[in-house]
């Protein structure tokens, strides 16, 4: 589904992504790991069009999407969450997701429909699938940190993505919230056939759920392989796992 070849991105003289390679197959749950500043978020920003690469290819199916703007990439079926939750805090949980469903369905131009009546079933369905249905009338800003992050996943689901990209989905969560969220992510992949690419610092989480792990250090891909092979990789142990 997604192939990244020899990707580079510099900010002035600083090479944030400096030879990244990644392969994501349809239906796979793929993790990107690496120390702080390794270039994970920059890589995700490049895939989603928030940044444009200096060099290299980002192939979605066989099309190079490297120079396309975010809204076009979104229409091609890639949706994401951000490292810091990105929600409308003064709207209800329901409205946050409904807005996303409506924009996907391009219904925002149906001016004579009161928006409240549109996409109700789809929105409820998404809220149900992430376990937020009973909180749909709550203000998004009043949710717990964990539920805000899950709401963000629900908003991304409103885009009906084929590839969901999650930047540290469990950052700042309690151990219980982390377990619930990772179970949710696994369920979305299994039940809805979603392809999911995520980055994460919690190694227990990563090695517990990922089917393939890509390791980055200083902007470079050291290796991408199945969890067992990655764990046994000497370079990875020295570069990253060793200092835990
Ligand atoms: N817009 C920018 N301008 C200048 N430098 C940047 C910019 N964005 C990121 N960087 C730098 O690029 C490097 C990689 O950052 P990035 O956020 O991609 O790392 P990361 O792997 O996501 O780290 P973390 O695990 O802390 O989230 C960092 O040194 C960062 O300071
Ligand atoms: Mg980051």
mmCIF file with all atom_site columns, N, CA and C in Angstrom, residues 53-82:
data_model
loop_
_atom_site.group_PDB
_atom_site.id
_atom_site.type_symbol
_atom_site.label_atom_id
_atom_site.label_alt_id
_atom_site.label_comp_id
_atom_site.label_asym_id
_atom_site.label_entity_id
_atom_site.label_seq_id
_atom_site.pdbx_PDB_ins_code
_atom_site.Cartn_x
_atom_site.Cartn_y
_atom_site.Cartn_z
_atom_site.occupancy
_atom_site.B_iso_or_equiv
_atom_site.pdbx_formal_charge
_atom_site.auth_seq_id
_atom_site.auth_comp_id
_atom_site.auth_asym_id
_atom_site.auth_atom_id
_atom_site.pdbx_PDB_model_num
ATOM 1  N N  . UNK A 1 53 ? 9.041  16.401 0.754  1.00 0.00 ? 53 UNK A N  1
ATOM 2  C CA . UNK A 1 53 ? 10.408 15.874 0.821  1.00 0.00 ? 53 UNK A CA 1
ATOM 3  C C  . UNK A 1 53 ? 11.378 16.641 -0.075 1.00 0.00 ? 53 UNK A C  1
ATOM 4  N N  . UNK A 1 54 ? 12.662 16.663 0.335  1.00 0.00 ? 54 UNK A N  1
ATOM 5  C CA . UNK A 1 54 ? 13.706 17.224 -0.527 1.00 0.00 ? 54 UNK A CA 1
ATOM 6  C C  . UNK A 1 54 ? 14.078 16.212 -1.606 1.00 0.00 ? 54 UNK A C  1
ATOM 7  N N  . UNK A 1 55 ? 14.020 14.941 -1.219 1.00 0.00 ? 55 UNK A N  1
ATOM 8  C CA . UNK A 1 55 ? 14.480 13.873 -2.111 1.00 0.00 ? 55 UNK A CA 1
ATOM 9  C C  . UNK A 1 55 ? 13.796 12.579 -1.708 1.00 0.00 ? 55 UNK A C  1
ATOM 10 N N  . UNK A 1 56 ? 13.629 11.664 -2.638 1.00 0.00 ? 56 UNK A N  1
ATOM 11 C CA . UNK A 1 56 ? 13.063 10.354 -2.336 1.00 0.00 ? 56 UNK A CA 1
ATOM 12 C C  . UNK A 1 56 ? 11.607 10.251 -2.748 1.00 0.00 ? 56 UNK A C  1
ATOM 13 N N  . UNK A 1 57 ? 11.045 9.067  -2.558 1.00 0.00 ? 57 UNK A N  1
ATOM 14 C CA . UNK A 1 57 ? 9.690  8.802  -3.036 1.00 0.00 ? 57 UNK A CA 1
ATOM 15 C C  . UNK A 1 57 ? 8.771  8.331  -1.921 1.00 0.00 ? 57 UNK A C  1
ATOM 16 N N  . UNK A 1 58 ? 7.516  8.772  -2.001 1.00 0.00 ? 58 UNK A N  1
ATOM 17 C CA . UNK A 1 58 ? 6.457  8.249  -1.142 1.00 0.00 ? 58 UNK A CA 1
ATOM 18 C C  . UNK A 1 58 ? 5.394  7.689  -2.079 1.00 0.00 ? 58 UNK A C  1
ATOM 19 N N  . UNK A 1 59 ? 5.359  6.366  -2.214 1.00 0.00 ? 59 UNK A N  1
ATOM 20 C CA . UNK A 1 59 ? 4.448  5.755  -3.172 1.00 0.00 ? 59 UNK A CA 1
ATOM 21 C C  . UNK A 1 59 ? 3.230  5.180  -2.458 1.00 0.00 ? 59 UNK A C  1
ATOM 22 N N  . UNK A 1 60 ? 2.053  5.686  -2.843 1.00 0.00 ? 60 UNK A N  1
ATOM 23 C CA . UNK A 1 60 ? 0.790  5.135  -2.354 1.00 0.00 ? 60 UNK A CA 1
ATOM 24 C C  . UNK A 1 60 ? 0.212  4.343  -3.521 1.00 0.00 ? 60 UNK A C  1
ATOM 25 N N  . UNK A 1 61 ? 0.018  3.050  -3.325 1.00 0.00 ? 61 UNK A N  1
ATOM 26 C CA . UNK A 1 61 ? -0.148 2.149  -4.462 1.00 0.00 ? 61 UNK A CA 1
ATOM 27 C C  . UNK A 1 61 ? 1.076  2.420  -5.344 1.00 0.00 ? 61 UNK A C  1
ATOM 28 N N  . UNK A 1 62 ? 0.915  2.916  -6.567 1.00 0.00 ? 62 UNK A N  1
ATOM 29 C CA . UNK A 1 62 ? 2.123  3.189  -7.347 1.00 0.00 ? 62 UNK A CA 1
ATOM 30 C C  . UNK A 1 62 ? 2.298  4.662  -7.653 1.00 0.00 ? 62 UNK A C  1
ATOM 31 N N  . UNK A 1 63 ? 1.480  5.492  -6.980 1.00 0.00 ? 63 UNK A N  1
ATOM 32 C CA . UNK A 1 63 ? 1.545  6.927  -7.265 1.00 0.00 ? 63 UNK A CA 1
ATOM 33 C C  . UNK A 1 63 ? 2.450  7.641  -6.261 1.00 0.00 ? 63 UNK A C  1
ATOM 34 N N  . UNK A 1 64 ? 3.321  8.501  -6.760 1.00 0.00 ? 64 UNK A N  1
ATOM 35 C CA . UNK A 1 64 ? 4.171  9.284  -5.860 1.00 0.00 ? 64 UNK A CA 1
ATOM 36 C C  . UNK A 1 64 ? 3.354  10.464 -5.324 1.00 0.00 ? 64 UNK A C  1
ATOM 37 N N  . UNK A 1 65 ? 3.082  10.439 -4.018 1.00 0.00 ? 65 UNK A N  1
ATOM 38 C CA . UNK A 1 65 ? 2.242  11.477 -3.411 1.00 0.00 ? 65 UNK A CA 1
ATOM 39 C C  . UNK A 1 65 ? 3.081  12.553 -2.722 1.00 0.00 ? 65 UNK A C  1
ATOM 40 N N  . UNK A 1 66 ? 4.399  12.476 -2.918 1.00 0.00 ? 66 UNK A N  1
ATOM 41 C CA . UNK A 1 66 ? 5.325  13.330 -2.188 1.00 0.00 ? 66 UNK A CA 1
ATOM 42 C C  . UNK A 1 66 ? 5.112  14.830 -2.339 1.00 0.00 ? 66 UNK A C  1
ATOM 43 N N  . UNK A 1 67 ? 4.549  15.256 -3.456 1.00 0.00 ? 67 UNK A N  1
ATOM 44 C CA . UNK A 1 67 ? 4.405  16.699 -3.671 1.00 0.00 ? 67 UNK A CA 1
ATOM 45 C C  . UNK A 1 67 ? 2.955  17.154 -3.532 1.00 0.00 ? 67 UNK A C  1
ATOM 46 N N  . UNK A 1 68 ? 2.069  16.266 -3.101 1.00 0.00 ? 68 UNK A N  1
ATOM 47 C CA . UNK A 1 68 ? 0.647  16.627 -3.030 1.00 0.00 ? 68 UNK A CA 1
ATOM 48 C C  . UNK A 1 68 ? 0.321  17.314 -1.702 1.00 0.00 ? 68 UNK A C  1
ATOM 49 N N  . UNK A 1 69 ? -0.658 18.227 -1.717 1.00 0.00 ? 69 UNK A N  1
ATOM 50 C CA . UNK A 1 69 ? -1.053 18.910 -0.472 1.00 0.00 ? 69 UNK A CA 1
ATOM 51 C C  . UNK A 1 69 ? -1.890 17.979 0.426  1.00 0.00 ? 69 UNK A C  1
ATOM 52 N N  . UNK A 1 70 ? -1.971 18.298 1.736  1.00 0.00 ? 70 UNK A N  1
ATOM 53 C CA . UNK A 1 70 ? -2.635 17.413 2.698  1.00 0.00 ? 70 UNK A CA 1
ATOM 54 C C  . UNK A 1 70 ? -4.068 17.020 2.325  1.00 0.00 ? 70 UNK A C  1
ATOM 55 N N  . UNK A 1 71 ? -4.878 17.971 1.840  1.00 0.00 ? 71 UNK A N  1
ATOM 56 C CA . UNK A 1 71 ? -6.287 17.612 1.592  1.00 0.00 ? 71 UNK A CA 1
ATOM 57 C C  . UNK A 1 71 ? -6.426 16.617 0.453  1.00 0.00 ? 71 UNK A C  1
ATOM 58 N N  . UNK A 1 72 ? -5.505 16.663 -0.510 1.00 0.00 ? 72 UNK A N  1
ATOM 59 C CA . UNK A 1 72 ? -5.548 15.707 -1.619 1.00 0.00 ? 72 UNK A CA 1
ATOM 60 C C  . UNK A 1 72 ? -5.119 14.328 -1.117 1.00 0.00 ? 72 UNK A C  1
ATOM 61 N N  . UNK A 1 73 ? -4.095 14.303 -0.281 1.00 0.00 ? 73 UNK A N  1
ATOM 62 C CA . UNK A 1 73 ? -3.632 13.034 0.289  1.00 0.00 ? 73 UNK A CA 1
ATOM 63 C C  . UNK A 1 73 ? -4.729 12.417 1.162  1.00 0.00 ? 73 UNK A C  1
ATOM 64 N N  . UNK A 1 74 ? -5.418 13.265 1.887  1.00 0.00 ? 74 UNK A N  1
ATOM 65 C CA . UNK A 1 74 ? -6.531 12.807 2.726  1.00 0.00 ? 74 UNK A CA 1
ATOM 66 C C  . UNK A 1 74 ? -7.610 12.147 1.862  1.00 0.00 ? 74 UNK A C  1
ATOM 67 N N  . UNK A 1 75 ? -7.946 12.757 0.729  1.00 0.00 ? 75 UNK A N  1
ATOM 68 C CA . UNK A 1 75 ? -8.950 12.189 -0.170 1.00 0.00 ? 75 UNK A CA 1
ATOM 69 C C  . UNK A 1 75 ? -8.505 10.862 -0.772 1.00 0.00 ? 75 UNK A C  1
ATOM 70 N N  . UNK A 1 76 ? -7.205 10.639 -0.786 1.00 0.00 ? 76 UNK A N  1
ATOM 71 C CA . UNK A 1 76 ? -6.691 9.375  -1.317 1.00 0.00 ? 76 UNK A CA 1
ATOM 72 C C  . UNK A 1 76 ? -6.739 8.268  -0.270 1.00 0.00 ? 76 UNK A C  1
ATOM 73 N N  . UNK A 1 77 ? -7.212 8.607  0.929  1.00 0.00 ? 77 UNK A N  1
ATOM 74 C CA . UNK A 1 77 ? -7.448 7.550  1.909  1.00 0.00 ? 77 UNK A CA 1
ATOM 75 C C  . UNK A 1 77 ? -6.448 7.466  3.045  1.00 0.00 ? 77 UNK A C  1
ATOM 76 N N  . UNK A 1 78 ? -5.669 8.548  3.263  1.00 0.00 ? 78 UNK A N  1
ATOM 77 C CA . UNK A 1 78 ? -4.756 8.545  4.405  1.00 0.00 ? 78 UNK A CA 1
ATOM 78 C C  . UNK A 1 78 ? -5.271 9.552  5.437  1.00 0.00 ? 78 UNK A C  1
ATOM 79 N N  . UNK A 1 79 ? -5.505 9.088  6.667  1.00 0.00 ? 79 UNK A N  1
ATOM 80 C CA . UNK A 1 79 ? -5.919 9.996  7.739  1.00 0.00 ? 79 UNK A CA 1
ATOM 81 C C  . UNK A 1 79 ? -4.967 9.829  8.902  1.00 0.00 ? 79 UNK A C  1
ATOM 82 N N  . UNK A 1 80 ? -4.856 10.862 9.732  1.00 0.00 ? 80 UNK A N  1
ATOM 83 C CA . UNK A 1 80 ? -3.872 10.804 10.801 1.00 0.00 ? 80 UNK A CA 1
ATOM 84 C C  . UNK A 1 80 ? -4.374 11.426 12.097 1.00 0.00 ? 80 UNK A C  1
ATOM 85 N N  . UNK A 1 81 ? -3.681 11.082 13.166 1.00 0.00 ? 81 UNK A N  1
ATOM 86 C CA . UNK A 1 81 ? -3.835 11.822 14.413 1.00 0.00 ? 81 UNK A CA 1
ATOM 87 C C  . UNK A 1 81 ? -2.498 12.486 14.701 1.00 0.00 ? 81 UNK A C  1
ATOM 88 N N  . UNK A 1 82 ? -2.515 13.481 15.573 1.00 0.00 ? 82 UNK A N  1
ATOM 89 C CA . UNK A 1 82 ? -1.301 14.227 15.866 1.00 0.00 ? 82 UNK A CA 1
ATOM 90 C C  . UNK A 1 82 ? -0.740 13.840 17.230 1.00 0.00 ? 82 UNK A C  1
#
